[in-house]
Amino acid sequence: MTGQDSGIEALLGKQEWHEERKKLRSLVLDSGLEEAVKWGKLCFSHEGNNVAIIQCMKNYCAVGFFKGALLEDACKALVSPGRHSQAMRQLRYASLEEIVKGKDVLANCLAEAVQLEKDGREVAFTAKDNLSYPQELQQAFKKDSELEGAFARLTPGRQRGYILHFSDAKQSATRAARIEKSRQKILEGKGVNGR
């Protein structure tokens, strides 16, 4: 058994969402996608490009579509996983019965997602160009040129992650505390969720 196969087997052996995960996997594999374990989840691709991922959360399991924002969603079944998500959309399920009942919607979304890849379609990430640095971060840069330089060297995605993390705090003191707490990770070139 290869490391990849053992990773798949380990995920399929998990007790939470056990039957649902197996059923979703079966339905996604029926679409002809290639399977791998990425980010600790079952991920499916077409010719090396990520198309879908099975995500199991506390209250639901889902099939996430990496370019879901481009899907037509005629049934209005796709959900954005978070308010800052620009591309990802999910089909969410609370039970095995919901998965079985919605298998045609899933099949249609998968077929459309594969066609998007074949057509070379890309999501326009406009929010990355509209970043508003919180005042507390601007003040931190004035006091700490090393922090400012390290932040400038981060990838645009990591910069965006930090700005969203800092800006989501409602109080100025909390924003300042988050900046201070993140300083070392920024200096090390890590993202907000980096280890």
PDB file of C-alpha atoms in Angstrom:
ATOM      1  CA  MET A   1       0.000   0.000   0.000  1.00  0.00           C
ATOM      2  CA  THR A   2       1.476   3.352  -1.006  1.00  0.00           C
ATOM      3  CA  GLY A   3       1.531   6.350   1.303  1.00  0.00           C
ATOM      4  CA  GLN A   4      -1.225   7.937  -0.796  1.00  0.00           C
ATOM      5  CA  ASP A   5      -3.427   4.841  -0.530  1.00  0.00           C
ATOM      6  CA  SER A   6      -2.872   4.641   3.236  1.00  0.00           C
ATOM      7  CA  GLY A   7      -3.846   8.326   3.556  1.00  0.00           C
ATOM      8  CA  ILE A   8      -7.074   7.670   1.683  1.00  0.00           C
ATOM      9  CA  GLU A   9      -7.795   4.600   3.797  1.00  0.00           C
ATOM     10  CA  ALA A  10      -7.121   6.561   6.992  1.00  0.00           C
ATOM     11  CA  LEU A  11      -9.608   9.249   5.962  1.00  0.00           C
ATOM     12  CA  LEU A  12     -12.200   6.661   4.988  1.00  0.00           C
ATOM     13  CA  GLY A  13     -11.721   4.997   8.375  1.00  0.00           C
ATOM     14  CA  LYS A  14     -12.653   8.084  10.361  1.00  0.00           C
ATOM     15  CA  GLN A  15     -15.818   7.614  12.409  1.00  0.00           C
ATOM     16  CA  GLU A  16     -17.262  11.108  11.988  1.00  0.00           C
ATOM     17  CA  TRP A  17     -19.256  11.331   8.760  1.00  0.00           C
ATOM     18  CA  HIS A  18     -18.053   7.801   7.947  1.00  0.00           C
ATOM     19  CA  GLU A  19     -20.849   6.620   5.632  1.00  0.00           C
ATOM     20  CA  GLU A  20     -21.368  10.092   4.188  1.00  0.00           C
ATOM     21  CA  ARG A  21     -17.675  10.467   3.313  1.00  0.00           C
ATOM     22  CA  LYS A  22     -17.637   7.069   1.590  1.00  0.00           C
ATOM     23  CA  LYS A  23     -20.785   7.872  -0.408  1.00  0.00           C
ATOM     24  CA  LEU A  24     -19.513  11.306  -1.471  1.00  0.00           C
ATOM     25  CA  ARG A  25     -16.194   9.771  -2.514  1.00  0.00           C
ATOM     26  CA  SER A  26     -17.979   7.158  -4.609  1.00  0.00           C
ATOM     27  CA  LEU A  27     -20.120   9.788  -6.342  1.00  0.00           C
ATOM     28  CA  VAL A  28     -17.154  12.068  -7.025  1.00  0.00           C
ATOM     29  CA  LEU A  29     -15.033   9.213  -8.383  1.00  0.00           C
ATOM     30  CA  ASP A  30     -17.911   8.350 -10.762  1.00  0.00           C
ATOM     31  CA  SER A  31     -17.154  11.659 -12.499  1.00  0.00           C
ATOM     32  CA  GLY A  32     -13.733  10.369 -13.583  1.00  0.00           C
ATOM     33  CA  LEU A  33     -11.620  12.667 -11.401  1.00  0.00           C
ATOM     34  CA  GLU A  34      -8.252  11.650  -9.950  1.00  0.00           C
ATOM     35  CA  GLU A  35      -8.056  11.250  -6.167  1.00  0.00           C
ATOM     36  CA  ALA A  36      -5.365  12.371  -3.730  1.00  0.00           C
ATOM     37  CA  VAL A  37      -5.034  13.469  -0.124  1.00  0.00           C
ATOM     38  CA  LYS A  38      -4.318  17.183   0.158  1.00  0.00           C
ATOM     39  CA  TRP A  39      -4.635  19.385   3.235  1.00  0.00           C
ATOM     40  CA  GLY A  40      -5.714  16.257   5.145  1.00  0.00           C
ATOM     41  CA  LYS A  41      -8.813  15.817   2.965  1.00  0.00           C
ATOM     42  CA  LEU A  42      -9.869  13.810  -0.058  1.00  0.00           C
ATOM     43  CA  CYS A  43      -9.131  16.034  -3.042  1.00  0.00           C
ATOM     44  CA  PHE A  44     -10.080  15.396  -6.655  1.00  0.00           C
ATOM     45  CA  SER A  45      -8.439  16.788  -9.768  1.00  0.00           C
ATOM     46  CA  HIS A  46      -8.600  16.795 -13.544  1.00  0.00           C
ATOM     47  CA  GLU A  47      -5.237  16.637 -15.344  1.00  0.00           C
ATOM     48  CA  GLY A  48      -3.463  17.947 -12.248  1.00  0.00           C
ATOM     49  CA  ASN A  49      -5.874  20.820 -11.548  1.00  0.00           C
ATOM     50  CA  ASN A  50      -7.880  20.735  -8.320  1.00  0.00           C
ATOM     51  CA  VAL A  51     -11.621  20.492  -8.971  1.00  0.00           C
ATOM     52  CA  ALA A  52     -13.317  19.313  -5.778  1.00  0.00           C
ATOM     53  CA  ILE A  53     -12.620  18.406  -2.163  1.00  0.00           C
ATOM     54  CA  ILE A  54     -14.617  16.543   0.482  1.00  0.00           C
ATOM     55  CA  GLN A  55     -14.844  18.558   3.673  1.00  0.00           C
ATOM     56  CA  CYS A  56     -16.269  17.196   6.914  1.00  0.00           C
ATOM     57  CA  MET A  57     -17.171  19.794   9.500  1.00  0.00           C
ATOM     58  CA  LYS A  58     -18.940  19.568  12.853  1.00  0.00           C
ATOM     59  CA  ASN A  59     -22.497  20.074  11.583  1.00  0.00           C
ATOM     60  CA  TYR A  60     -22.235  19.052   7.940  1.00  0.00           C
ATOM     61  CA  CYS A  61     -20.101  17.414   5.310  1.00  0.00           C
ATOM     62  CA  ALA A  62     -19.603  18.992   1.919  1.00  0.00           C
ATOM     63  CA  VAL A  63     -18.150  18.743  -1.523  1.00  0.00           C
ATOM     64  CA  GLY A  64     -16.254  21.958  -2.145  1.00  0.00           C
ATOM     65  CA  PHE A  65     -15.613  23.209  -5.673  1.00  0.00           C
ATOM     66  CA  PHE A  66     -12.406  25.197  -6.085  1.00  0.00           C
ATOM     67  CA  LYS A  67     -13.928  27.292  -8.895  1.00  0.00           C
ATOM     68  CA  GLY A  68     -17.469  27.083  -7.548  1.00  0.00           C
ATOM     69  CA  ALA A  69     -18.107  30.793  -8.072  1.00  0.00           C
ATOM     70  CA  LEU A  70     -18.079  30.066 -11.821  1.00  0.00           C
ATOM     71  CA  LEU A  71     -20.694  27.293 -11.611  1.00  0.00           C
ATOM     72  CA  GLU A  72     -24.178  28.163 -12.860  1.00  0.00           C
ATOM     73  CA  ASP A  73     -25.911  26.740  -9.765  1.00  0.00           C
ATOM     74  CA  ALA A  74     -29.346  26.483 -11.390  1.00  0.00           C
ATOM     75  CA  CYS A  75     -30.699  24.767  -8.255  1.00  0.00           C
ATOM     76  CA  LYS A  76     -29.292  27.473  -5.949  1.00  0.00           C
ATOM     77  CA  ALA A  77     -27.706  24.742  -3.837  1.00  0.00           C
ATOM     78  CA  LEU A  78     -24.126  26.060  -3.621  1.00  0.00           C
ATOM     79  CA  VAL A  79     -22.984  27.829  -0.467  1.00  0.00           C
ATOM     80  CA  SER A  80     -19.976  30.057   0.126  1.00  0.00           C
ATOM     81  CA  PRO A  81     -17.897  28.548   2.959  1.00  0.00           C
ATOM     82  CA  GLY A  82     -17.127  31.970   4.431  1.00  0.00           C
ATOM     83  CA  ARG A  83     -17.763  35.615   3.881  1.00  0.00           C
ATOM     84  CA  HIS A  84     -14.283  36.139   2.428  1.00  0.00           C
ATOM     85  CA  SER A  85     -14.431  33.209  -0.009  1.00  0.00           C
ATOM     86  CA  GLN A  86     -14.056  34.381  -3.574  1.00  0.00           C
ATOM     87  CA  ALA A  87     -13.874  31.112  -5.498  1.00  0.00           C
ATOM     88  CA  MET A  88     -14.855  28.132  -3.339  1.00  0.00           C
ATOM     89  CA  ARG A  89     -18.486  27.005  -3.170  1.00  0.00           C
ATOM     90  CA  GLN A  90     -19.872  23.943  -1.397  1.00  0.00           C
ATOM     91  CA  LEU A  91     -22.737  21.509  -1.629  1.00  0.00           C
ATOM     92  CA  ARG A  92     -23.522  20.753   2.020  1.00  0.00           C
ATOM     93  CA  TYR A  93     -25.140  17.669   3.479  1.00  0.00           C
ATOM     94  CA  ALA A  94     -26.380  16.870   6.974  1.00  0.00           C
ATOM     95  CA  SER A  95     -27.095  13.175   6.361  1.00  0.00           C
ATOM     96  CA  LEU A  96     -26.548  10.218   4.058  1.00  0.00           C
ATOM     97  CA  GLU A  97     -30.155  10.591   2.910  1.00  0.00           C
ATOM     98  CA  GLU A  98     -29.483  14.157   1.746  1.00  0.00           C
ATOM     99  CA  ILE A  99     -26.482  12.946  -0.250  1.00  0.00           C
ATOM    100  CA  VAL A 100     -28.521  10.236  -1.975  1.00  0.00           C
ATOM    101  CA  LYS A 101     -31.372  12.652  -2.650  1.00  0.00           C
ATOM    102  CA  GLY A 102     -28.987  15.280  -4.081  1.00  0.00           C
ATOM    103  CA  LYS A 103     -26.755  12.996  -6.140  1.00  0.00           C
ATOM    104  CA  ASP A 104     -27.989  14.402  -9.470  1.00  0.00           C
ATOM    105  CA  VAL A 105     -27.200  17.979  -8.401  1.00  0.00           C
ATOM    106  CA  LEU A 106     -23.733  16.826  -7.332  1.00  0.00           C
ATOM    107  CA  ALA A 107     -23.188  15.005 -10.636  1.00  0.00           C
ATOM    108  CA  ASN A 108     -24.215  18.103 -12.601  1.00  0.00           C
ATOM    109  CA  CYS A 109     -21.912  20.356 -10.562  1.00  0.00           C
ATOM    110  CA  LEU A 110     -19.013  17.938 -11.010  1.00  0.00           C
ATOM    111  CA  ALA A 111     -19.559  17.742 -14.775  1.00  0.00           C
ATOM    112  CA  GLU A 112     -19.698  21.528 -15.004  1.00  0.00           C
ATOM    113  CA  ALA A 113     -16.593  21.909 -12.798  1.00  0.00           C
ATOM    114  CA  VAL A 114     -14.640  19.493 -15.015  1.00  0.00           C
ATOM    115  CA  GLN A 115     -15.752  21.423 -18.106  1.00  0.00           C
ATOM    116  CA  LEU A 116     -14.501  24.647 -16.507  1.00  0.00           C
ATOM    117  CA  GLU A 117     -11.072  23.029 -16.202  1.00  0.00           C
ATOM    118  CA  LYS A 118     -11.141  21.735 -19.768  1.00  0.00           C
ATOM    119  CA  ASP A 119     -12.053  25.246 -20.958  1.00  0.00           C
ATOM    120  CA  GLY A 120      -9.241  26.784 -18.879  1.00  0.00           C
ATOM    121  CA  ARG A 121     -11.606  29.119 -17.037  1.00  0.00           C
ATOM    122  CA  GLU A 122     -10.197  31.093 -14.092  1.00  0.00           C
ATOM    123  CA  VAL A 123     -11.799  32.946 -11.190  1.00  0.00           C
ATOM    124  CA  ALA A 124     -11.049  36.665 -11.141  1.00  0.00           C
ATOM    125  CA  PHE A 125      -9.785  37.369  -7.635  1.00  0.00           C
ATOM    126  CA  THR A 126     -10.755  41.018  -7.344  1.00  0.00           C
ATOM    127  CA  ALA A 127     -10.762  41.269  -3.547  1.00  0.00           C
ATOM    128  CA  LYS A 128      -6.965  40.924  -3.423  1.00  0.00           C
ATOM    129  CA  ASP A 129      -6.692  44.297  -5.159  1.00  0.00           C
ATOM    130  CA  ASN A 130      -9.091  45.980  -2.759  1.00  0.00           C
ATOM    131  CA  LEU A 131      -7.282  45.372   0.516  1.00  0.00           C
ATOM    132  CA  SER A 132      -7.679  48.035   3.148  1.00  0.00           C
ATOM    133  CA  TYR A 133      -4.914  47.964   5.721  1.00  0.00           C
ATOM    134  CA  PRO A 134      -6.321  48.525   9.212  1.00  0.00           C
ATOM    135  CA  GLN A 135      -5.055  51.637  10.956  1.00  0.00           C
ATOM    136  CA  GLU A 136      -3.410  49.536  13.666  1.00  0.00           C
ATOM    137  CA  LEU A 137      -1.306  47.726  11.064  1.00  0.00           C
ATOM    138  CA  GLN A 138      -0.248  50.999   9.475  1.00  0.00           C
ATOM    139  CA  GLN A 139       0.787  52.256  12.925  1.00  0.00           C
ATOM    140  CA  ALA A 140       2.715  49.040  13.598  1.00  0.00           C
ATOM    141  CA  PHE A 141       4.601  49.516  10.318  1.00  0.00           C
ATOM    142  CA  LYS A 142       5.581  53.072  11.315  1.00  0.00           C
ATOM    143  CA  LYS A 143       7.050  51.784  14.561  1.00  0.00           C
ATOM    144  CA  ASP A 144       8.588  48.570  13.176  1.00  0.00           C
ATOM    145  CA  SER A 145      10.260  48.728   9.742  1.00  0.00           C
ATOM    146  CA  GLU A 146      11.369  45.094  10.080  1.00  0.00           C
ATOM    147  CA  LEU A 147       7.714  44.032  10.353  1.00  0.00           C
ATOM    148  CA  GLU A 148       6.758  46.209   7.377  1.00  0.00           C
ATOM    149  CA  GLY A 149       9.500  44.715   5.220  1.00  0.00           C
ATOM    150  CA  ALA A 150       8.618  41.158   6.194  1.00  0.00           C
ATOM    151  CA  PHE A 151       4.950  41.810   5.472  1.00  0.00           C
ATOM    152  CA  ALA A 152       5.813  43.219   2.038  1.00  0.00           C
ATOM    153  CA  ARG A 153       7.746  40.019   1.243  1.00  0.00           C
ATOM    154  CA  LEU A 154       4.742  37.781   2.018  1.00  0.00           C
ATOM    155  CA  THR A 155       2.805  36.362  -0.902  1.00  0.00           C
ATOM    156  CA  PRO A 156      -0.339  38.326  -1.805  1.00  0.00           C
ATOM    157  CA  GLY A 157      -2.468  35.501  -0.410  1.00  0.00           C
ATOM    158  CA  ARG A 158      -0.686  35.561   2.944  1.00  0.00           C
ATOM    159  CA  GLN A 159      -0.954  39.345   3.104  1.00  0.00           C
ATOM    160  CA  ARG A 160      -4.672  39.091   2.414  1.00  0.00           C
ATOM    161  CA  GLY A 161      -5.060  36.418   5.092  1.00  0.00           C
ATOM    162  CA  TYR A 162      -3.441  38.617   7.713  1.00  0.00           C
ATOM    163  CA  ILE A 163      -5.368  41.722   6.714  1.00  0.00           C
ATOM    164  CA  LEU A 164      -8.662  39.839   6.916  1.00  0.00           C
ATOM    165  CA  HIS A 165      -7.657  38.326  10.260  1.00  0.00           C
ATOM    166  CA  PHE A 166      -6.740  41.709  11.704  1.00  0.00           C
ATOM    167  CA  SER A 167      -9.710  43.547  10.200  1.00  0.00           C
ATOM    168  CA  ASP A 168     -12.267  41.015  11.427  1.00  0.00           C
ATOM    169  CA  ALA A 169     -11.692  42.163  15.006  1.00  0.00           C
ATOM    170  CA  LYS A 170     -14.267  44.741  16.045  1.00  0.00           C
ATOM    171  CA  GLN A 171     -12.158  46.580  18.612  1.00  0.00           C
ATOM    172  CA  SER A 172      -8.946  48.446  17.968  1.00  0.00           C
ATOM    173  CA  ALA A 173      -7.260  46.819  20.967  1.00  0.00           C
ATOM    174  CA  THR A 174      -8.045  43.374  19.593  1.00  0.00           C
ATOM    175  CA  ARG A 175      -6.687  44.295  16.160  1.00  0.00           C
ATOM    176  CA  ALA A 176      -3.466  45.586  17.758  1.00  0.00           C
ATOM    177  CA  ALA A 177      -3.151  42.424  19.870  1.00  0.00           C
ATOM    178  CA  ARG A 178      -3.605  40.219  16.807  1.00  0.00           C
ATOM    179  CA  ILE A 179      -0.900  42.133  14.968  1.00  0.00           C
ATOM    180  CA  GLU A 180       1.521  41.785  17.865  1.00  0.00           C
ATOM    181  CA  LYS A 181       0.724  38.091  18.266  1.00  0.00           C
ATOM    182  CA  SER A 182       1.311  37.521  14.519  1.00  0.00           C
ATOM    183  CA  ARG A 183       4.593  39.452  14.361  1.00  0.00           C
ATOM    184  CA  GLN A 184       6.911  36.455  14.670  1.00  0.00           C
ATOM    185  CA  LYS A 185       5.047  34.415  12.050  1.00  0.00           C
ATOM    186  CA  ILE A 186       5.159  37.361   9.642  1.00  0.00           C
ATOM    187  CA  LEU A 187       8.898  37.732  10.215  1.00  0.00           C
ATOM    188  CA  GLU A 188       9.292  34.021   9.451  1.00  0.00           C
ATOM    189  CA  GLY A 189       7.280  34.391   6.222  1.00  0.00           C
ATOM    190  CA  LYS A 190       4.438  32.200   7.425  1.00  0.00           C
ATOM    191  CA  GLY A 191       0.743  32.672   6.729  1.00  0.00           C
ATOM    192  CA  VAL A 192      -1.824  33.464   9.396  1.00  0.00           C
ATOM    193  CA  ASN A 193      -2.540  29.745   9.844  1.00  0.00           C
ATOM    194  CA  GLY A 194       1.077  28.645   9.332  1.00  0.00           C
ATOM    195  CA  ARG A 195       2.901  26.558  11.898  1.00  0.00           C
TER     196      ARG A 195
END
